[in-house]
Amino acid sequence: MVSYRHALWTPGACFFAWLILSIFVLDWAKFGISGFEATALMKPEYAPLDGRRLMWHIDRGWGSLYSWWQVLLLTFRYVYKTIRARERPIKWEGPGLLWVYQAFSSFLFYAAVPLSGLSMEPTDALQLSKRPITITGTNQSTFDMQPSNTLPELASYRWRQGRPTTPEGPAILYAPDGTPDVSSTFYEDIIQSDYQSRLLNNSSALNRTITFFSGPEVSERAHGRAWGMLTDISCMPVHPYKDLQLLNVTAINNWTSPLWTTTSKDYADGNSSPYSSSGVQPLHFEFGQGLGLTYQYLMASDLDIINGGVRYTNETQLPILGAVELVMWQSFDKKSGNIPDETFKNLPSHPLIESSFLSLDNNTYLGCGVRCSVTSTVGAATISAVTNTFKDFKKQEAKAFGNNFGAILITSYSGVVALQSLVFSAFTTVYLGYMGHPRCDSVSITCNGWFGANLATNGVPEFTPIEKAPPGSETEYIGGNIQYPTISPERMNLAMYKLFGEVSIATMATGPGDWTSTPNATFDLGLFGLEPANDITQGRVSFRVVLAVLILWAVITVLPQLLLPGFLLGRRWGEVLDGITMFRFGAEWGKQVHGLQSTELDGPGTASLNEIPGMIGDMKAGEAGTGFVGLSRDKAELRRVYSYAR
């Protein structure tokens, strides 16, 4: 977790300050409730009806666990006796409603304070710093020094490992500013979500654009302003005959392109020129057999891959727009005893699948298409280590790097070409700009794009059981082979998303080595690290529970004082006597109390009370029924108004 340091209060200080404060808060709350109690006891309509119930108010018993336990036992006893006695009335021996109300108020607050401590938990975190970090990836000056034919190989290697599509170590792909809940695996999360959605809808009417920023590879999490690549990518499964724009396909062995001269006829005639000059045009056909399936695929890009192609060193060409299209055909080689899996059996009912018969091997193939539209550019953006997002992107071209053509091989030309060209090379293993055979030999089983897509999407091979062949088969038994699963249109689309992500990562990963970047008067780029800090996270109890309890406590505590007459502005003489004071009162002034000759406070029979220091008479002179006996610091006189509350 990344947090900000507050100028005055750190999370740790806030947590321990509340921990210490909560010790005193309980007593302060009890003091406030006792004031309400003192006022209520002076009003006949709220005061206890007899001395026994009055004694429950001694020593603030409504705020102690022991008193709550006593009342709970009395309640059980009362219920038990009521059930046993049936018709005979049972007297309640517990406190009155005033005490119950105060006990409930105390219980709510006593519960809220401990719960508030459980609603937050101190934890270790990170905070932004101004410490420049080590950058291991490329920068604006070294970006174009990378050999374009090296990047597809690096990306293809990572793609085939089937790992989450995210950079190595602390480097990440950044989401646009405002994107909620961005994790360090943001891109992988989105493409997996897209994959699951397409499985539920058979890829119908689903099209989304993913925007992300790939900054340089770093040694630790970073924030600041970085130079990198901004990419918008949208891939979706399509019908191989109806929805492609770079390819015109009418059958597995009949296709052309509106942009390029190579056609299916070049391959059907056995002409070797398409393979020997595969790096000239961004259109490639491949076929193969092994690991259970026979396959054919056709891929095309819309950008030229000869003469250096389109690059990121010319700002007038930025952003670079384009597309890549793929048609994948799959079939099971029944002659070798392979058994079609469940995915292959279900493909004919898929709306984006087309079947085509190939007389060359007497097999029926099932084909699907994938079209990816991409926009890419390079420039500077502000990246956040807190939200994993970027903002304020400004286009900035890469520094051009001059080639010495006489000193280097054509296969290692420096200069990063357009993203879609790199993806084309990574999938087909074609050397960009090189008139020669692809890296992947035609007899290789695992080097091809079909097998790579299977690995990238975690295709799990299985060993098919040996069983009797159905009637009419060329072999007696079938099975007993290791087979990789059929790739559905949704999985093929996911594989292309992952390949685009890996290529974007690779372009920013290979750099000059250890270097730092700090802004100055003419240079606004700079990346900084994080440092350890403390933070408070959500505890075992939700803060909403604590807030609800506190609101309930405030309502039942404040509303009676506002709504009941005489509480808000009413006068009280003093707090309720505690047990020790009551004992001293009875022991030291028993003679004067027994000397009372009248129960009327305004009568002459109460003259003996004048001898007791601190005794007071009625609250308002001349009003009968308002008299009360309490304690004050001054000696009481009859018919004197007292408002002092000690």
XYZ file of C-alpha atoms in Angstrom, residues 27-634:
608
model
C -15.609 8.210 31.803
C -16.563 11.456 30.063
C -19.614 9.797 28.570
C -20.623 8.467 31.986
C -20.291 11.961 33.451
C -22.589 13.374 30.758
C -25.246 10.724 31.366
C -25.072 11.318 35.122
C -26.081 14.948 34.551
C -29.198 13.803 32.751
C -29.838 11.356 35.585
C -29.650 14.089 38.232
C -32.220 16.169 36.364
C -34.542 13.219 35.819
C -34.454 12.180 39.479
C -35.780 15.596 40.492
C -38.864 15.161 38.344
C -41.592 12.994 39.900
C -42.779 11.728 36.529
C -39.351 10.207 35.741
C -37.904 9.496 39.202
C -38.075 5.991 40.787
C -41.284 5.193 42.642
C -39.630 3.813 45.764
C -36.362 3.792 47.652
C -35.333 0.351 46.418
C -35.304 1.489 42.810
C -33.583 4.709 43.796
C -30.727 2.674 45.242
C -30.026 1.291 41.760
C -28.851 4.785 40.830
C -26.188 4.878 43.542
C -22.594 4.889 42.255
C -23.762 5.111 38.616
C -24.597 1.433 38.585
C -26.195 1.769 35.172
C -22.677 2.075 33.736
C -21.081 -1.056 35.245
C -20.878 -4.613 33.998
C -21.670 -5.950 37.458
C -24.989 -4.099 37.581
C -25.878 -5.241 34.077
C -25.186 -8.810 35.135
C -27.375 -8.401 38.212
C -30.258 -7.046 36.143
C -29.853 -9.902 33.677
C -30.119 -12.447 36.491
C -33.155 -10.646 37.937
C -34.774 -10.680 34.512
C -34.309 -14.433 34.172
C -35.636 -14.915 37.680
C -38.658 -12.698 36.978
C -39.484 -14.554 33.764
C -39.061 -17.918 35.469
C -41.304 -16.977 38.411
C -43.909 -15.479 36.085
C -44.116 -18.714 34.123
C -44.300 -20.807 37.298
C -46.754 -18.549 39.128
C -49.127 -18.238 36.181
C -52.017 -16.183 37.607
C -50.310 -14.882 40.775
C -48.655 -11.464 40.074
C -44.896 -11.307 40.532
C -43.181 -8.141 41.701
C -40.282 -6.819 39.635
C -37.213 -6.447 41.869
C -35.011 -4.681 39.369
C -34.519 -1.022 38.460
C -37.000 1.313 36.804
C -37.230 2.512 33.230
C -34.923 5.466 33.864
C -32.133 3.115 34.907
C -32.767 0.811 31.941
C -32.634 3.777 29.571
C -29.328 4.949 31.031
C -27.884 1.440 30.994
C -28.798 1.054 27.321
C -27.168 4.405 26.493
C -24.016 3.383 28.333
C -23.946 -0.044 26.720
C -24.071 1.456 23.228
C -21.157 3.766 23.899
C -19.206 1.088 25.746
C -19.653 -1.147 22.699
C -18.777 1.566 20.168
C -15.413 2.479 21.701
C -13.870 -1.035 21.641
C -15.382 -1.667 18.219
C -13.787 1.522 16.926
C -10.419 0.107 17.917
C -11.174 -3.055 15.951
C -12.221 -1.044 12.903
C -8.663 0.118 12.198
C -5.376 -1.693 12.161
C -1.877 -0.208 11.916
C 0.134 -1.650 9.061
C 3.363 -1.110 7.203
C 3.060 0.947 4.037
C 5.048 3.009 1.567
C 5.048 6.719 0.913
C 6.265 8.865 -1.949
C 9.806 10.169 -1.730
C 12.136 12.422 -3.705
C 14.846 9.779 -4.000
C 15.861 9.127 -7.638
C 15.679 5.437 -8.508
C 17.683 3.190 -10.773
C 16.081 2.678 -14.186
C 17.048 -0.469 -16.075
C 14.882 0.009 -19.169
C 15.230 2.162 -22.233
C 14.812 5.928 -22.525
C 14.092 8.495 -25.187
C 17.696 8.486 -26.406
C 18.254 4.712 -26.466
C 14.797 3.506 -27.557
C 15.633 3.449 -31.279
C 18.969 1.705 -30.710
C 17.162 -1.604 -30.131
C 17.233 -4.145 -32.991
C 13.656 -4.606 -34.142
C 14.153 -8.300 -34.868
C 15.336 -8.870 -31.309
C 12.203 -7.454 -29.688
C 9.775 -9.978 -31.263
C 11.974 -12.864 -30.126
C 12.065 -11.569 -26.552
C 8.308 -10.989 -26.533
C 7.561 -14.388 -28.084
C 9.708 -16.124 -25.483
C 7.776 -14.549 -22.603
C 4.453 -15.051 -24.409
C 5.029 -18.789 -24.678
C 5.596 -19.152 -20.952
C 1.905 -18.633 -20.218
C 2.554 -16.197 -17.387
C 0.439 -13.125 -16.557
C 1.063 -10.362 -19.090
C 2.800 -7.840 -16.875
C 6.405 -6.556 -16.747
C 9.099 -8.190 -14.663
C 9.636 -7.157 -11.051
C 8.248 -3.860 -9.808
C 7.550 -2.422 -13.283
C 3.883 -2.397 -14.330
C 1.575 -1.291 -17.127
C -0.318 1.871 -16.138
C -4.035 2.469 -16.640
C -5.553 5.823 -17.668
C -6.132 8.317 -14.867
C -9.495 7.821 -13.194
C -9.596 4.051 -13.653
C -10.783 2.560 -10.327
C -9.042 -0.229 -8.412
C -6.018 -0.658 -10.689
C -3.822 -3.558 -9.599
C -0.208 -4.213 -10.565
C -1.557 -6.779 -13.067
C -4.029 -4.326 -14.572
C -3.627 -5.405 -18.218
C -3.875 -9.115 -17.418
C -6.976 -8.487 -15.313
C -8.731 -6.687 -18.176
C -7.952 -9.216 -20.905
C -8.960 -12.127 -18.667
C -12.231 -10.345 -17.898
C -12.762 -9.822 -21.626
C -12.062 -13.512 -22.235
C -14.622 -14.635 -19.652
C -17.239 -12.240 -21.039
C -16.739 -13.593 -24.545
C -17.093 -17.176 -23.341
C -20.515 -16.299 -21.948
C -21.648 -14.497 -25.116
C -19.915 -16.463 -27.893
C -18.033 -13.228 -28.679
C -21.175 -11.617 -30.082
C -21.477 -7.801 -30.005
C -18.434 -7.375 -27.787
C -15.758 -4.847 -28.634
C -13.603 -2.906 -26.202
C -10.490 -0.774 -26.375
C -7.761 -1.175 -23.774
C -5.525 1.827 -23.150
C -2.283 1.486 -21.205
C 1.086 3.182 -20.786
C 4.293 1.164 -20.705
C 7.060 3.007 -18.904
C 10.717 1.979 -18.693
C 11.661 -1.064 -16.656
C 12.643 0.043 -13.139
C 14.381 -1.504 -10.154
C 11.565 -0.541 -7.763
C 8.106 1.003 -7.771
C 8.270 4.533 -9.106
C 6.354 7.781 -9.391
C 7.067 10.898 -11.388
C 7.245 11.674 -15.087
C 8.433 8.962 -17.455
C 9.005 8.507 -21.165
C 7.332 5.431 -22.623
C 4.820 3.970 -25.062
C 1.083 4.681 -25.052
C -1.043 1.962 -26.644
C -4.720 1.569 -27.546
C -5.528 -2.008 -28.504
C -8.808 -3.645 -29.474
C -8.989 -7.326 -30.444
C -12.076 -9.366 -31.209
C -12.880 -12.732 -32.808
C -14.457 -12.347 -36.246
C -15.844 -14.529 -39.004
C -12.988 -15.513 -41.366
C -15.052 -14.872 -44.503
C -17.141 -11.839 -43.591
C -15.360 -9.537 -41.153
C -11.734 -9.178 -42.275
C -10.349 -6.095 -44.030
C -6.747 -7.044 -44.795
C -7.610 -10.521 -46.082
C -10.205 -11.869 -48.501
C -10.785 -15.506 -47.561
C -13.278 -17.766 -49.318
C -11.793 -21.159 -48.386
C -8.867 -22.599 -46.511
C -6.851 -22.722 -49.719
C -8.276 -19.662 -51.442
C -7.363 -16.193 -50.184
C -5.996 -12.850 -51.355
C -5.179 -9.483 -49.832
C -6.314 -6.031 -51.014
C -2.974 -4.569 -49.865
C -0.354 -7.187 -50.743
C 0.455 -9.235 -53.822
C 0.994 -12.624 -52.201
C -1.978 -15.003 -52.587
C -2.872 -18.589 -51.784
C -1.949 -19.523 -55.350
C 1.710 -18.766 -54.639
C 1.746 -21.461 -51.974
C -0.508 -23.904 -53.833
C 1.821 -23.921 -56.837
C 4.681 -25.060 -54.636
C 6.560 -21.843 -55.231
C 9.208 -21.353 -52.550
C 9.416 -17.604 -53.050
C 6.794 -16.747 -50.390
C 8.973 -18.380 -47.714
C 12.325 -17.310 -49.085
C 11.136 -13.687 -49.171
C 8.836 -13.770 -46.142
C 10.239 -10.560 -44.688
C 9.254 -8.445 -47.688
C 5.475 -8.346 -47.267
C 3.554 -8.419 -43.953
C 1.499 -11.443 -45.037
C 2.421 -14.961 -43.989
C 0.919 -18.436 -44.388
C 1.967 -21.423 -42.283
C 0.856 -25.011 -41.880
C 1.923 -27.850 -39.656
C 1.031 -31.030 -37.846
C 1.800 -32.478 -34.452
C 0.639 -32.862 -30.876
C -2.774 -34.071 -31.971
C -3.827 -31.448 -34.490
C -3.112 -30.253 -37.970
C -3.291 -26.504 -38.421
C -2.967 -23.734 -40.965
C -2.887 -20.041 -40.209
C -2.737 -16.860 -42.217
C -1.641 -13.509 -40.751
C -1.458 -10.037 -42.273
C -0.490 -6.550 -41.113
C -1.282 -3.251 -42.807
C 2.197 -1.687 -42.573
C 5.188 -2.292 -44.808
C 8.060 -4.142 -43.117
C 10.794 -3.360 -45.630
C 13.029 -0.297 -45.819
C 12.871 0.252 -42.064
C 9.086 0.459 -41.887
C 7.215 3.051 -39.873
C 9.127 4.109 -36.769
C 8.697 6.235 -33.649
C 11.436 8.744 -34.511
C 9.250 10.963 -36.685
C 6.705 12.984 -34.725
C 4.634 13.617 -37.846
C 3.919 9.864 -38.045
C 2.717 9.688 -34.442
C 0.470 8.146 -33.398
C 0.870 5.045 -35.560
C -2.460 3.454 -36.464
C -2.958 0.025 -37.934
C -4.229 -3.506 -37.614
C -3.263 -7.174 -37.573
C -5.549 -9.959 -38.796
C -5.288 -13.693 -38.247
C -7.173 -16.695 -39.637
C -6.589 -19.971 -37.791
C -7.665 -23.360 -39.221
C -7.618 -26.525 -37.089
C -8.370 -30.200 -37.675
C -7.600 -33.548 -36.067
C -5.405 -36.013 -37.905
C -7.571 -39.108 -37.646
C -5.090 -41.176 -39.665
C -2.646 -40.909 -36.781
C -5.280 -42.060 -34.303
C -5.958 -38.667 -32.726
C -9.298 -38.101 -30.988
C -11.128 -34.757 -31.345
C -11.595 -33.031 -27.994
C -14.822 -31.493 -26.686
C -13.852 -27.992 -27.814
C -13.423 -29.148 -31.399
C -16.734 -31.025 -31.284
C -18.551 -27.867 -30.122
C -16.934 -25.465 -32.595
C -19.337 -26.102 -35.523
C -22.149 -24.457 -33.548
C -20.096 -21.317 -32.884
C -21.340 -18.319 -34.942
C -17.799 -17.261 -35.911
C -16.599 -20.675 -37.105
C -16.427 -21.656 -40.761
C -15.659 -25.167 -42.030
C -13.606 -25.845 -45.156
C -12.528 -29.091 -46.810
C -8.906 -29.509 -47.905
C -8.401 -32.165 -50.552
C -4.650 -32.207 -49.969
C -5.026 -34.261 -46.776
C -8.707 -35.170 -47.108
C -9.612 -33.311 -43.891
C -12.284 -30.823 -42.910
C -10.870 -27.817 -41.081
C -12.654 -25.414 -38.756
C -11.506 -21.815 -38.993
C -11.972 -18.560 -37.099
C -10.592 -15.061 -37.451
C -9.185 -12.439 -35.066
C -8.807 -8.759 -35.910
C -6.772 -6.395 -33.742
C -6.776 -2.628 -34.209
C -3.929 -0.762 -32.557
C -2.803 2.813 -32.029
C 0.633 3.423 -30.542
C 2.820 6.424 -29.856
C 5.681 7.435 -27.601
C 5.973 10.341 -25.203
C 6.053 11.451 -21.582
C 3.394 10.851 -18.937
C 3.036 11.345 -15.195
C 2.759 7.964 -13.477
C 1.345 7.346 -10.012
C 2.553 4.663 -7.622
C -0.584 5.213 -5.524
C -3.271 4.571 -8.146
C -1.146 2.723 -10.768
C -2.392 5.188 -13.387
C -0.922 7.731 -15.796
C -2.003 11.208 -16.882
C -0.844 14.289 -18.801
C 0.600 12.321 -21.714
C 2.516 14.462 -24.216
C 3.807 13.111 -27.501
C 7.632 13.108 -27.726
C 9.431 11.290 -30.544
C 12.359 8.969 -29.889
C 15.834 10.087 -30.831
C 16.748 8.706 -34.260
C 19.750 6.399 -34.435
C 21.787 6.302 -37.648
C 22.673 2.874 -39.086
C 26.024 1.910 -40.516
C 24.702 -0.521 -43.128
C 28.124 -1.792 -44.017
C 28.936 -2.829 -40.486
C 25.809 -4.702 -39.399
C 23.650 -7.542 -40.646
C 20.299 -6.781 -42.170
C 18.658 -9.022 -39.541
C 19.947 -6.775 -36.751
C 18.962 -3.363 -38.061
C 18.399 -0.994 -35.180
C 15.219 1.015 -34.995
C 11.914 0.044 -33.418
C 9.226 -0.302 -36.078
C 5.466 -0.058 -35.531
C 3.935 -2.193 -32.806
C 1.737 -4.199 -35.186
C 4.805 -5.116 -37.272
C 6.568 -6.403 -34.162
C 3.509 -8.485 -33.244
C 3.395 -9.880 -36.786
C 7.028 -10.941 -36.471
C 6.579 -12.410 -32.973
C 3.698 -14.656 -34.084
C 5.000 -15.732 -37.508
C 8.768 -15.730 -36.630
C 9.363 -13.715 -39.814
C 12.476 -11.516 -39.912
C 11.362 -7.943 -40.513
C 12.926 -6.537 -43.695
C 14.918 -9.699 -44.402
C 14.288 -11.705 -47.583
C 14.613 -15.190 -46.160
C 12.910 -18.042 -44.371
C 11.257 -17.444 -40.963
C 13.060 -18.336 -37.761
C 10.626 -21.197 -37.200
C 11.437 -24.140 -39.450
C 8.471 -25.756 -41.168
C 9.223 -29.134 -39.567
C 9.318 -27.730 -36.037
C 6.444 -28.811 -33.799
C 6.716 -26.226 -31.015
C 8.069 -23.134 -32.778
C 4.890 -22.219 -34.652
C 2.259 -19.644 -33.741
C -0.492 -22.202 -33.059
C 1.567 -23.944 -30.397
C 2.688 -20.591 -28.963
C -0.932 -19.434 -28.620
C -1.752 -22.701 -26.843
C 1.067 -22.194 -24.354
C 0.251 -18.504 -23.867
C -3.331 -19.312 -22.872
C -2.314 -22.219 -20.615
C -3.497 -25.024 -22.857
C -3.103 -28.268 -20.925
C -2.081 -31.365 -22.914
C -3.698 -34.691 -22.207
C -2.846 -38.297 -22.927
C -5.765 -39.821 -24.785
C -6.731 -43.370 -23.778
C -6.219 -46.207 -26.224
C -9.505 -47.554 -27.554
C -10.946 -49.494 -30.433
C -11.224 -47.468 -33.614
C -14.731 -46.903 -35.002
C -15.777 -48.864 -38.092
C -14.254 -47.604 -41.308
C -11.065 -46.298 -39.668
C -7.687 -46.916 -41.209
C -6.228 -48.129 -37.908
C -7.366 -50.754 -35.436
C -6.888 -48.542 -32.393
C -7.012 -44.824 -31.747
C -5.665 -42.728 -28.882
C -2.495 -43.235 -26.935
C -1.145 -39.841 -27.988
C -0.303 -36.577 -26.263
C -2.716 -33.946 -27.577
C -2.874 -30.218 -26.996
C -6.383 -28.739 -26.864
C -8.170 -27.040 -29.727
C -7.979 -23.244 -29.543
C -11.413 -21.637 -29.464
C -12.011 -18.176 -31.007
C -12.089 -16.686 -27.504
C -8.752 -18.255 -26.540
C -7.201 -17.136 -29.816
C -8.352 -13.587 -29.116
C -6.863 -13.774 -25.609
C -3.579 -15.025 -27.081
C -3.390 -11.997 -29.389
C -4.097 -9.615 -26.503
C -1.299 -11.232 -24.531
C 1.115 -11.009 -27.461
C 0.436 -7.288 -27.950
C 1.043 -6.766 -24.241
C 4.325 -8.679 -24.267
C 5.610 -6.749 -27.290
C 4.744 -3.425 -25.614
C 6.610 -4.536 -22.503
C 9.648 -5.710 -24.478
C 10.057 -2.372 -26.264
C 10.604 -0.606 -22.920
C 12.452 -3.380 -21.062
C 15.808 -3.589 -22.833
C 17.789 -0.472 -21.996
C 21.275 0.871 -21.464
C 21.584 -0.405 -17.894
C 21.659 1.486 -14.616
C 20.716 5.138 -14.974
C 18.687 7.729 -13.115
C 16.466 10.542 -14.275
C 15.846 13.796 -12.408
C 14.080 16.917 -13.713
C 15.908 20.185 -14.306
C 15.292 23.524 -15.991
C 15.078 22.013 -19.484
C 14.094 18.423 -18.690
C 10.863 17.517 -16.894
C 11.342 13.737 -16.779
C 12.192 12.176 -13.450
C 11.302 9.011 -11.566
C 11.464 8.674 -7.800
C 11.051 5.799 -5.392
C 9.109 5.045 -2.240
C 10.111 4.781 1.392
C 8.672 2.858 4.367
C 5.787 4.434 6.290
C 2.936 3.547 8.625
C -0.708 3.434 7.664
C -4.106 2.479 9.043
C -6.185 -0.097 7.196
C -9.675 -1.490 7.634
C -9.751 -3.737 10.692
C -11.862 -6.769 11.502
C -14.923 -4.581 12.095
C -16.285 -2.237 9.444
C -16.271 1.447 10.354
C -19.901 1.562 9.203
C -20.896 -0.635 12.144
C -19.145 1.706 14.584
C -20.706 4.749 12.938
C -24.179 3.203 13.138
C -23.762 2.447 16.863
C -22.514 5.975 17.588
C -25.401 7.541 15.665
C -27.890 5.395 17.576
C -26.227 6.379 20.865
C -26.348 10.072 19.953
C -30.016 9.871 18.982
C -31.268 8.139 22.126
C -29.054 10.338 24.324
C -29.793 13.744 22.843
C -33.400 13.460 21.683
C -34.945 12.985 25.165
C -33.153 16.084 26.426
C -34.463 18.077 23.472
C -38.008 16.757 23.378
C -38.925 16.174 27.036
C -39.969 19.368 28.870
C -37.604 20.788 31.440
C -34.452 18.880 30.470
C -32.685 21.234 28.088
C -32.973 24.373 30.235
C -33.971 22.764 33.502
C -31.954 23.301 36.667
C -30.449 20.527 38.713
C -29.037 20.744 42.226
C -26.218 18.287 42.004
C -25.141 14.821 41.037
C -26.732 11.729 42.500
C -25.178 10.796 45.831
C -22.649 8.027 45.782
C -22.734 5.173 48.257
C -20.170 6.594 50.686
C -21.902 9.949 50.882
C -25.234 8.260 51.544
C -23.665 6.261 54.361
C -22.097 9.367 55.905
C -25.366 11.229 55.559
C -27.237 8.580 57.521
C -24.505 8.155 60.146
C -23.680 11.799 60.879
C -27.060 13.454 60.523
C -29.398 10.713 61.606
C -30.681 12.769 64.592
C -31.726 15.677 62.406
C -33.405 13.384 59.901
C -35.331 11.604 62.644
C -36.294 15.030 63.991
C -38.499 15.700 61.011
C -42.033 16.369 62.182
C -43.568 16.767 58.754
C -43.212 15.334 55.274
C -44.053 18.668 53.717
C -40.887 20.571 52.841
C -42.610 23.927 53.163
C -44.001 23.185 56.629
C -42.519 24.074 60.046
C -41.915 20.384 60.716
C -38.850 20.445 58.468
C -36.955 23.025 60.524
C -34.528 20.368 61.789
C -33.089 20.042 58.291
C -31.699 23.557 58.535
C -29.068 22.235 60.895
C -27.567 20.021 58.162
C -24.886 21.782 56.052
C -25.573 21.495 52.368
C -29.253 20.636 52.656
C -31.473 22.554 50.298
C -35.181 23.019 50.072
C -37.598 23.397 47.206
C -36.344 24.599 43.863
C -38.889 27.305 43.205
C -40.422 29.204 46.067
C -44.131 28.914 46.538
C -44.643 26.004 44.117
C -45.904 22.910 45.819
C -44.779 19.514 44.640
C -41.393 20.678 43.411
C -39.501 20.251 46.617
C -36.558 17.879 46.847
C -33.797 17.111 49.310
C -30.253 17.231 47.961
C -26.800 18.498 48.825
C -25.268 21.883 48.208
C -22.170 23.663 49.416
C -24.301 26.255 51.172
